[in-house]
Coordinates of C-alpha atoms (C1' of nucleotides) in Angstrom, one line a residue:
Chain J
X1 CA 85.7 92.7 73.0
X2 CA 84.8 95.6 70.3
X3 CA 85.6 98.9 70.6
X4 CA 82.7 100.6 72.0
X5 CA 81.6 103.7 69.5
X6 CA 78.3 104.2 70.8
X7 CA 79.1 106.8 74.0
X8 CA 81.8 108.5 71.6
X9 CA 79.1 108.5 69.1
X10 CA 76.0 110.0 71.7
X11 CA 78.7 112.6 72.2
X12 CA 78.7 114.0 68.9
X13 CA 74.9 113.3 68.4
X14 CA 73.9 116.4 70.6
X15 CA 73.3 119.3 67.8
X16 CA 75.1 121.9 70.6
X17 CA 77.9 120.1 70.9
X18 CA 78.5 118.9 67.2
X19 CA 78.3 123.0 66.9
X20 CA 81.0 123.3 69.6
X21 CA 83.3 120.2 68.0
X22 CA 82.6 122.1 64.3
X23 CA 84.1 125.5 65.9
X24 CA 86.9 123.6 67.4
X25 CA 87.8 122.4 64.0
X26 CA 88.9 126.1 63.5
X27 CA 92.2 124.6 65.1
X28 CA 92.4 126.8 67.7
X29 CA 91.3 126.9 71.7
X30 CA 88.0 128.5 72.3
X31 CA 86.9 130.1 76.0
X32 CA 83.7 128.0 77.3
X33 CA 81.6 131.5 76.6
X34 CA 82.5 131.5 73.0
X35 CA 81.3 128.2 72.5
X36 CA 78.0 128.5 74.7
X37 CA 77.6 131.6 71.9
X38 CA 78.1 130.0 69.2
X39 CA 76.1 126.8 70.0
X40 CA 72.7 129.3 71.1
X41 CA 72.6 127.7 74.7
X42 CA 72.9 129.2 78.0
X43 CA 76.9 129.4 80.0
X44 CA 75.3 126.6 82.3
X45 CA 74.5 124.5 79.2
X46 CA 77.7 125.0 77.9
X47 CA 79.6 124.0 80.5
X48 CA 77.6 120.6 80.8
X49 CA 78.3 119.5 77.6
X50 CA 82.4 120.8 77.7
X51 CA 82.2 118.5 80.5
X52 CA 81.3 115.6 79.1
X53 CA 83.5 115.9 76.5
X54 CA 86.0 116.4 78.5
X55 CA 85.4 113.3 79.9
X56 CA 84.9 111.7 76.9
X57 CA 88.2 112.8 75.6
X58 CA 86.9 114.6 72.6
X59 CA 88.3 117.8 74.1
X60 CA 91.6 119.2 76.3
X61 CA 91.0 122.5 78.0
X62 CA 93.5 124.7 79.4
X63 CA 93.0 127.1 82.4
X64 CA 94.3 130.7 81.5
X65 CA 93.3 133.6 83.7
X66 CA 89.2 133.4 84.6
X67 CA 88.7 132.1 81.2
X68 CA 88.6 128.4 80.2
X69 CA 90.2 127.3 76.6
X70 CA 88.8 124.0 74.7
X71 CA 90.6 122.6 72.2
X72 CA 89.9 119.3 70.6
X73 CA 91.9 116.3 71.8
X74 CA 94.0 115.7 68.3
X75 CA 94.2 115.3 64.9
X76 CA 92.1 111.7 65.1
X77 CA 89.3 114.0 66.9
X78 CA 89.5 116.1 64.0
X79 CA 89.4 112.9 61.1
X80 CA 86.3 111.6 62.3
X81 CA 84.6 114.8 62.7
X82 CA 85.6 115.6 59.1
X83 CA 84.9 111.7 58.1
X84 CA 81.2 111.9 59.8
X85 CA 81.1 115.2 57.5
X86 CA 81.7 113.5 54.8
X87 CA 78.5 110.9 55.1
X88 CA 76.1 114.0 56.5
X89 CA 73.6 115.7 54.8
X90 CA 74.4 119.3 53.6
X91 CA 71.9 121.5 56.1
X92 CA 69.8 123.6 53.5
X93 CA 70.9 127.4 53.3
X94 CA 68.0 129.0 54.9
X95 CA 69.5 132.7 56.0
X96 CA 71.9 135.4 53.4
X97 CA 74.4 135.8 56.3
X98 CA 74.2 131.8 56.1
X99 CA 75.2 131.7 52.1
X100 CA 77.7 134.0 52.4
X101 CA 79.1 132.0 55.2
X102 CA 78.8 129.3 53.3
X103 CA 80.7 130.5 50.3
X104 CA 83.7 131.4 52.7
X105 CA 84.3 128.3 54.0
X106 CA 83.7 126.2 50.5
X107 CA 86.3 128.4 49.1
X108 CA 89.2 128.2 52.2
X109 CA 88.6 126.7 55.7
X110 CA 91.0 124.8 57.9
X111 CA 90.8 121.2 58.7
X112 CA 91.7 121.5 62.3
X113 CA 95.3 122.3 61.3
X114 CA 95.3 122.2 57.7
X115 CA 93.9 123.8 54.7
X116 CA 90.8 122.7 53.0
X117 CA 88.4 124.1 50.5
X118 CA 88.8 124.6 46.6
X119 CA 91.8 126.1 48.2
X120 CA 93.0 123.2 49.8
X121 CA 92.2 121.2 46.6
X122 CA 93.8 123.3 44.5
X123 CA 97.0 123.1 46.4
X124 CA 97.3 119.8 46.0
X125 CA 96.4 119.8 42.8
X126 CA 99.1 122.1 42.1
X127 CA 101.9 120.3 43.9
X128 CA 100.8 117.6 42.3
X129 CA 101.0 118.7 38.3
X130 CA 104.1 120.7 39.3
X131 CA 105.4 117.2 40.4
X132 CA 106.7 118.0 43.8
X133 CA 104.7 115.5 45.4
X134 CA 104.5 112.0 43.8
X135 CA 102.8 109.0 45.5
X136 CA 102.5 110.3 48.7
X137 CA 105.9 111.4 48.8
X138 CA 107.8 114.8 48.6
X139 CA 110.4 114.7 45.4
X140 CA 113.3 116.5 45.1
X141 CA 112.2 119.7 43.7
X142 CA 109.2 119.7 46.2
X143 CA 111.7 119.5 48.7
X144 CA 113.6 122.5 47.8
X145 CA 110.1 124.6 46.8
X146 CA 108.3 123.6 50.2
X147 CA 111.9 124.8 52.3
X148 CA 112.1 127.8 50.6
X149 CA 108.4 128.8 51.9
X150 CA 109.7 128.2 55.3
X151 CA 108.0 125.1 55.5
X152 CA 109.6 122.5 58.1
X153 CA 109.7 118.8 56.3
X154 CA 111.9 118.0 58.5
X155 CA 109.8 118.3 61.7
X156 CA 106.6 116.9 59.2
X157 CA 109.1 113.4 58.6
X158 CA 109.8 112.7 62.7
X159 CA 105.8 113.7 63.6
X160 CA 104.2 110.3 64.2
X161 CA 101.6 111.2 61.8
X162 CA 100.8 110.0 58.5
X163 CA 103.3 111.9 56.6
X164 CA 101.0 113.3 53.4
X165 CA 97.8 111.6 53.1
X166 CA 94.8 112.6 51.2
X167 CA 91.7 114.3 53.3
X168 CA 88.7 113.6 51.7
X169 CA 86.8 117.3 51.4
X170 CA 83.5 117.2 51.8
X171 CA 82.6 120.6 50.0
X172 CA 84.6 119.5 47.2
X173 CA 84.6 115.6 47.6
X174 CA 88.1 115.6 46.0
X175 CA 91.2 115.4 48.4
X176 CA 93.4 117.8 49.8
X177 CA 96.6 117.5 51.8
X178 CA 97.0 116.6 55.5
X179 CA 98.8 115.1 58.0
X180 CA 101.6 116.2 59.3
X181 CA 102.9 117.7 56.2
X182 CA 99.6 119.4 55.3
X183 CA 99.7 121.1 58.8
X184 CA 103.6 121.8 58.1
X185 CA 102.5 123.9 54.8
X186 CA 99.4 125.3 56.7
X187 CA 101.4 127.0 59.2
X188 CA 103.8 128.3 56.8
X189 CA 101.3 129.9 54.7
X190 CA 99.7 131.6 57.7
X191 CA 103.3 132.4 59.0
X192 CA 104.5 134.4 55.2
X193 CA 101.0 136.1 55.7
X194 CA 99.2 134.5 52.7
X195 CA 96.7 133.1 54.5
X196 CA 94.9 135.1 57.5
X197 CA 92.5 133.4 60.3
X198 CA 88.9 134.3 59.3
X199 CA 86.3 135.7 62.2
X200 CA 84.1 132.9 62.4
X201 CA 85.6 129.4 63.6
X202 CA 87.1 127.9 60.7
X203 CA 87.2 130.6 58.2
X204 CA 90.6 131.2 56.5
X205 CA 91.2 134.1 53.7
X206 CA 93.3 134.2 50.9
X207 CA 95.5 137.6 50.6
X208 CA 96.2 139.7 47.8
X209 CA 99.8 138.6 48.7
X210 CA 99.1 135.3 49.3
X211 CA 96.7 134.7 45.7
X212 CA 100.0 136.5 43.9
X213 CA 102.2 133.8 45.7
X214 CA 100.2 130.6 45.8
X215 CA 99.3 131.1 41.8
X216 CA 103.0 131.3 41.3
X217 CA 104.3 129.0 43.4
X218 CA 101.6 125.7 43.2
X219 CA 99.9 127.7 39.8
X220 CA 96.9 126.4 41.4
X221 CA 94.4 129.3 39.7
X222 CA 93.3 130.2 42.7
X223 CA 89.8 131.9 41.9
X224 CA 89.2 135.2 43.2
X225 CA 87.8 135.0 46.7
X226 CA 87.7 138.7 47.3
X227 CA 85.7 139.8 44.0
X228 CA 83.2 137.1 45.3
X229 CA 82.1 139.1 48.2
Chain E
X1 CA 76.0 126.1 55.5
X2 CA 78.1 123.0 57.0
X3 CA 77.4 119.2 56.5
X4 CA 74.9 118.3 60.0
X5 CA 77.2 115.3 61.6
X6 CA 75.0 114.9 64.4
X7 CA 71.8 113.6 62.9
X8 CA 74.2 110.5 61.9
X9 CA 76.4 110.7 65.1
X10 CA 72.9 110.1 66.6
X11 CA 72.1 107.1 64.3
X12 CA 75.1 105.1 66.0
X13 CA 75.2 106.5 69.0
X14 CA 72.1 104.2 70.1
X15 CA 74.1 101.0 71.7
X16 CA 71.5 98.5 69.6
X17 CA 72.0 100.1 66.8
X18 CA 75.9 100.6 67.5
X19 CA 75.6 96.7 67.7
X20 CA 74.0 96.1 63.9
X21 CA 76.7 99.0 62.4
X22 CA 79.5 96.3 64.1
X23 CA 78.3 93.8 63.1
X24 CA 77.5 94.6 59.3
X25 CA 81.2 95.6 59.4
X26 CA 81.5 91.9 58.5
X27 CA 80.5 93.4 55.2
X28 CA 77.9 90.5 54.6
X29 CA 74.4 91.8 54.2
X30 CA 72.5 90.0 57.1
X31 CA 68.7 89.9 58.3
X32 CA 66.6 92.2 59.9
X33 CA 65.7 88.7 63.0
X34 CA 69.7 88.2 63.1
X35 CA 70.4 91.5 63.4
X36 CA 67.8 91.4 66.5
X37 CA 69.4 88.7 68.1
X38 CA 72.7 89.8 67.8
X39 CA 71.9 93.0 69.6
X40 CA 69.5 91.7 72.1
X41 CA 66.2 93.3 71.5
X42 CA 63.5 92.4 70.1
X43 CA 62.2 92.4 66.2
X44 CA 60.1 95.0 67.2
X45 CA 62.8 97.7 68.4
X46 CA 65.2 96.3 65.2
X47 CA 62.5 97.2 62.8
X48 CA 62.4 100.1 64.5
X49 CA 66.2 100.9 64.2
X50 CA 66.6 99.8 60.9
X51 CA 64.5 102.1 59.5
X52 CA 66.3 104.7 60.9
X53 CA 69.7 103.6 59.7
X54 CA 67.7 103.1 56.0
X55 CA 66.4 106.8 56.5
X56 CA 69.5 108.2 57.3
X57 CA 71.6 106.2 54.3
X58 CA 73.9 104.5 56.2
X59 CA 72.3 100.9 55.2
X60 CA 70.8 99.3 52.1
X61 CA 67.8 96.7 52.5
X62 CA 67.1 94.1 49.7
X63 CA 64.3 91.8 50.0
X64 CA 64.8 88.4 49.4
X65 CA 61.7 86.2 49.8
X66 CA 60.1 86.8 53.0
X67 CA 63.5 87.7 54.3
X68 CA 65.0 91.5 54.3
X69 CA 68.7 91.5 54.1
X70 CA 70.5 95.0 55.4
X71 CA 74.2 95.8 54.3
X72 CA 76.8 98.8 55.0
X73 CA 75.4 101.9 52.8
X74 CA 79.0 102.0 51.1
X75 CA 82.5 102.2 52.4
X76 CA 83.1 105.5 53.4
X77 CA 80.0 104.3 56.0
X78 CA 82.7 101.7 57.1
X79 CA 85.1 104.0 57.4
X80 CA 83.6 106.2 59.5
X81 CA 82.7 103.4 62.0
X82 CA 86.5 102.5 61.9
X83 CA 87.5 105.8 62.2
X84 CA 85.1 106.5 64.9
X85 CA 86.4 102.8 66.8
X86 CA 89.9 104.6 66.4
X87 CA 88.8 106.8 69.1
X88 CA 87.3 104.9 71.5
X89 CA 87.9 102.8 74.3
X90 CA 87.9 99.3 74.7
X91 CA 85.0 97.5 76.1
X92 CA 86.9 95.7 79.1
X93 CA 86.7 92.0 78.4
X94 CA 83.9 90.4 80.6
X95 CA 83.2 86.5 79.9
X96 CA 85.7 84.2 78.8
X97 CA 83.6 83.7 75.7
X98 CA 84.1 87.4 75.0
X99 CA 88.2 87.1 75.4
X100 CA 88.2 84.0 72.9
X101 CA 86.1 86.0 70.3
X102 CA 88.2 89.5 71.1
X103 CA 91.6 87.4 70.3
X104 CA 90.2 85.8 67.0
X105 CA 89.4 89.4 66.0
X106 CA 92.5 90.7 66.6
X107 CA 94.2 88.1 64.9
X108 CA 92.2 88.5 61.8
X109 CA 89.1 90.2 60.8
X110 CA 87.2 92.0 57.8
X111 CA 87.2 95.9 58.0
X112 CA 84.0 95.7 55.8
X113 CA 85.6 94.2 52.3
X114 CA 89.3 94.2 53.4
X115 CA 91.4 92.2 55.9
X116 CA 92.1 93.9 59.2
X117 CA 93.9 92.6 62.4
X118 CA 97.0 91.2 63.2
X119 CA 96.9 89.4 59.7
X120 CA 96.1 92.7 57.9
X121 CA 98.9 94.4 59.2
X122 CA 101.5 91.7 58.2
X123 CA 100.2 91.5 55.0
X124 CA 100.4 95.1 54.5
X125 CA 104.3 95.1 56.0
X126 CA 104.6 92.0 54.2
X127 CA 104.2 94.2 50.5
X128 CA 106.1 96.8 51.4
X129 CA 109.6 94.8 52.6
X130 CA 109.4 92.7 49.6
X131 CA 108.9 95.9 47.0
X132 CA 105.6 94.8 46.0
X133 CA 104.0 98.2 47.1
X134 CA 106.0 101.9 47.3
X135 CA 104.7 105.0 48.2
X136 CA 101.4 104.3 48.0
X137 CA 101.3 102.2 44.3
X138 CA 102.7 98.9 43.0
X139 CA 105.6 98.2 41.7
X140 CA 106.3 96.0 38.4
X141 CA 107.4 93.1 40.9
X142 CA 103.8 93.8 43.2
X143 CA 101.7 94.3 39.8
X144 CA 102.7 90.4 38.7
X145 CA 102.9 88.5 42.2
X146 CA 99.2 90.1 42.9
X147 CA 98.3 88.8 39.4
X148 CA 99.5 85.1 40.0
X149 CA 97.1 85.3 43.3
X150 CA 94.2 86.4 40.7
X151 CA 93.7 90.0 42.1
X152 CA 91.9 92.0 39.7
X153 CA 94.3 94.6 39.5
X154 CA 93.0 96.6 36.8
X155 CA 89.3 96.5 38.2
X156 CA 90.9 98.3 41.2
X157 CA 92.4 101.1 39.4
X158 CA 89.4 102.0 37.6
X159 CA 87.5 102.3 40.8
X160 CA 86.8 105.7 41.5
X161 CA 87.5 104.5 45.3
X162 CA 91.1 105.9 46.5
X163 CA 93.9 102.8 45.5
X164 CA 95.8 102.0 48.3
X165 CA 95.2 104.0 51.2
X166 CA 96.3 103.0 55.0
X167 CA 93.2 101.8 56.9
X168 CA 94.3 102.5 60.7
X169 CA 93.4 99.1 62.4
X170 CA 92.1 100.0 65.8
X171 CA 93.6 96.5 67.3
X172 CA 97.1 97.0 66.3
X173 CA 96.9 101.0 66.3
X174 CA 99.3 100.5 62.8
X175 CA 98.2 100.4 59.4
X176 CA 96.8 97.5 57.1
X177 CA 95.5 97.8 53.4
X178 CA 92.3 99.3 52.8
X179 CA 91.0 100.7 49.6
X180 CA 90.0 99.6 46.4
X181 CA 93.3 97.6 46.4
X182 CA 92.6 96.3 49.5
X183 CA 89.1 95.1 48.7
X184 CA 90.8 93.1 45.6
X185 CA 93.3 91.2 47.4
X186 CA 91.1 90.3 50.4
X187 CA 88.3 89.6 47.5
X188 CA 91.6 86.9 45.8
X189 CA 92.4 85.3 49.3
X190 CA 88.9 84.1 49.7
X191 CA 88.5 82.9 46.1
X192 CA 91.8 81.0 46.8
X193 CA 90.7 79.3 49.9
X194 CA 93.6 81.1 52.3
X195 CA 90.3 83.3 53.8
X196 CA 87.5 82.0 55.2
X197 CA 84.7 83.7 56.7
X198 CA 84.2 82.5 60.8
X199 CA 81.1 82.7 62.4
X200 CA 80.4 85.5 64.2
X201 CA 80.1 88.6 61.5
X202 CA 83.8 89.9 61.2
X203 CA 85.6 86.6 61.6
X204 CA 87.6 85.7 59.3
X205 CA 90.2 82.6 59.9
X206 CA 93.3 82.3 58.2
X207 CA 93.4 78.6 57.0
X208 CA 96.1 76.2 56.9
X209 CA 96.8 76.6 52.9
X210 CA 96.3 80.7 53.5
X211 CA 99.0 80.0 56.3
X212 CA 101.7 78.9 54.0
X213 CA 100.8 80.5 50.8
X214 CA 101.1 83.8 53.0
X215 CA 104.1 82.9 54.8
X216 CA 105.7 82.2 50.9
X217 CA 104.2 85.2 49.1
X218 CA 104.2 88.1 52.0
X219 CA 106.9 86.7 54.0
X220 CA 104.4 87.4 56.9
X221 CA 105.2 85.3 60.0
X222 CA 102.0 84.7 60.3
X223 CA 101.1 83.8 64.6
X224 CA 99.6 80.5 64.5
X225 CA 96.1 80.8 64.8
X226 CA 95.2 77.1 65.3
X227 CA 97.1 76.9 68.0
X228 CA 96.3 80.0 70.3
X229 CA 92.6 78.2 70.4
Chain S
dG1 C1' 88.7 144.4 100.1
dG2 C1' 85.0 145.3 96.8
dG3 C1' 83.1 144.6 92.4
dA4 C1' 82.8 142.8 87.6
dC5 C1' 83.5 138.9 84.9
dC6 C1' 83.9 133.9 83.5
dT7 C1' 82.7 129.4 84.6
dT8 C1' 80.8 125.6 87.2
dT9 C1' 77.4 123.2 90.2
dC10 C1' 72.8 122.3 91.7
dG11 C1' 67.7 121.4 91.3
dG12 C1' 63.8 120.9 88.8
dC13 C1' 61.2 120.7 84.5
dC14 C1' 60.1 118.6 80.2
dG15 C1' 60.5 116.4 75.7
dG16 C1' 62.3 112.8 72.9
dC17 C1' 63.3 108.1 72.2
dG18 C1' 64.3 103.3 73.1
dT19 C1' 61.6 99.5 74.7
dC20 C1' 58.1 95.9 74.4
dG21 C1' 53.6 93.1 73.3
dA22 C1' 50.1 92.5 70.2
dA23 C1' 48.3 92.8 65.9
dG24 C1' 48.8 93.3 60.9
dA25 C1' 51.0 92.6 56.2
dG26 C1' 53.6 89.8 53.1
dT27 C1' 55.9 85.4 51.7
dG28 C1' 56.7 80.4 51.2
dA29 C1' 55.5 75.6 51.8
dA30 C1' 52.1 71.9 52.3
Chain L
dT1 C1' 43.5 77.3 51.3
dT2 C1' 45.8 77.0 55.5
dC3 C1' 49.6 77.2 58.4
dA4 C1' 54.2 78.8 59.7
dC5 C1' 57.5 82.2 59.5
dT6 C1' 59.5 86.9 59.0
dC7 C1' 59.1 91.5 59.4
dT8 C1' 56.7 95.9 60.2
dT9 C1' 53.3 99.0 62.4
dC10 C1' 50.9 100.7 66.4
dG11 C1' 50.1 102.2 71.1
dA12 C1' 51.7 102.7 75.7
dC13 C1' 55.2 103.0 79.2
dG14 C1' 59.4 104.7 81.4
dC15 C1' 63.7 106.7 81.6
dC16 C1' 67.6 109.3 80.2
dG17 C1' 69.4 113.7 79.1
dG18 C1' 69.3 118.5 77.5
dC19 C1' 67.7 122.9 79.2
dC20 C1' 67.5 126.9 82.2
dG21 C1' 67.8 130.1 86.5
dA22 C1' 69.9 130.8 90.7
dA23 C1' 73.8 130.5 93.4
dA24 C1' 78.5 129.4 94.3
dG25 C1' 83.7 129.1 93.2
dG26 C1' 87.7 131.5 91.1
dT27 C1' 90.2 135.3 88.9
dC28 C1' 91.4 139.9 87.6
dC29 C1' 91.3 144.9 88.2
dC30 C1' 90.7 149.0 90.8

DNA sequence: GGGACCTTTCGGCCGGCGTCGAAGAGTGAA
DNA sequence: TTCACTCTTCGACGCCGGCCGAAAGGTCCC
């Protein structure tokens, strides 16, 4: 009669694979070694829990050579992951390597396929004052701006997606863009080179290039990530 | 360094206590012996789980005489349940009973303090092919008709809750009204008499009045309810 | 084919947690 | 005060599920 949330639910309640699910929401496929790495359990371990998933649907995986790529399932995988985020407690810094982590991804992460962070804030912020996006929708000018970067609105419009709704951060607890048009700009930005995929799972950094051409382009000020480090 | 989803994950991924979350979705805060009953164990164990879900902040208690009343924590908890329903697959349909109550909620429901189903939906397509809502905000035309129904507009606004988001309704896998918007008109339908709460927690029964002022304000063709019975 | 590597399956161990009945604390009515 | 009712705490039981090591598929490279 209801939809049943528990068993979706008991899979996300097992700390090694919330780890897994929170690398996945780097966006991109990860081999089943990685993620026994990164979650601190054995390959065997691993590989019980990527099943499971599997199975429950949280997770797709794709067979290349010996090695085993997991993705997560889709964008709704990805919004309750970030929703459940946004209820959670913060885990206490305990490590240095931790905080500095920590500052990273508070300053530019992706959202499984979009960008989030003060930087992600700030975007939106920006296209927002700069009045090429009003009510949800792209205006004229933010049209012309977002086609110029290369971005393509036109592939964001026939997506099934929610076109440009807010994504509750939950470093920032303001919004930042998603949905298909968030993931449109995402990609371009990583495409002209202003944003580059960070080591760890869902880090992003800001280039010199990209700072120069966000600030003029969105005049979001973009604090300085690399003096921070 | 990142917000800990699994300690909550864990909270509802417990079937019992899935059961209570559901159930408080009606957004009504109900007791700790009815919240028992409804998920089949005894006081005992729903003590025991309700404690948990008060540790973990994803309900509020009040005492009230020797009764103790638990609610929904807030609605970004109710969100995350829906979110997390988005997800997951249907319980198939056992007793006839079940089917009754399953076609009730998918004809109309509460998604904690706004309407959801089949009635949600309409209402929501309703606004938006008679200009009362576009591109996320109301027009002139929406701000009046809303404020003839006695919708507290201007209460809604200065919510610090997002105006007029898209709820995804996990029945009609479309979009109804959620938000602080949504909360005021559901709030104005009751008041009027066109809502009234059912029995079972998220019922909600579109009445005979609510019918036809519906049908004349949203242009709704609102599926007879009465008669599916 | 042989060897290194990645991943999965199997078996067994162990801790955590959901479950209940009984008893206790708090409230309301007679 | 006494009784009825609601809810919580306590202690004990039992089971589910995460964990690992060893061994078995596959895959690539030499």
């Amino acid at each position: 009669m209801e939809a049943d949330i528990a068993p979706v639910a008991a899979l996300i309640a097992d700390p090694s694979r919330a780890t897994m699910l929170n690398a996945l929401l780097g966006g991109r496929a990860l081999a089943a070694g990685e993620l026994a790495r990164l979650s601190g359990v054995s390959p065997a371990t691993a590989s019980s829990h990527l099943a499971k998933l599997l199975e429950g649907g949280l997770v797709e995986a794709v067979r290349q050579g010996r090695h085993r790529y997991y993705r997560l399932a889709g964008h709704e995988v990805a919004e309750v992951l970030e929703t459940l985020a946004g209820i959670s407690r913060r885990t206490p810094v305990t490590s240095l390597r931790q905080s500095r982590q920590a500052r990273l991804l508070a300053e530019a992460r992706t959202c499984y396929d979009h960008l989030a962070g003060r930087a992600g804030v700030a975007l939106l912020d920006g296209m927002r004052e700069r009045g090429y996006l009003r009510h949800g929708e792209l205006t004229d000018r933010g049209e012309r701006v977002l086609a110029d970067l290369g971005v393509d609105v036109a592939k964001a419009r026939r997506s099934r997606r929610r076109f440009a709704p807010e994504c509750l951060d939950w470093t920032e607890r303001r919004a930042h863009l998603g949905g298909a048009l968030g993931a449109a700009v995402t990609e371009a930005l990583m495409a002209a080179g202003w944003l580059v995929r960070g080591r760890t799972p869902r880090a992003v950094v800001v280039t010199e290039e990209g700072r120069e051409g966000l600030a003029a382009t969105f005049a979001c000020e973009e604090p300085a990530v690399g003096g921070r480090l």
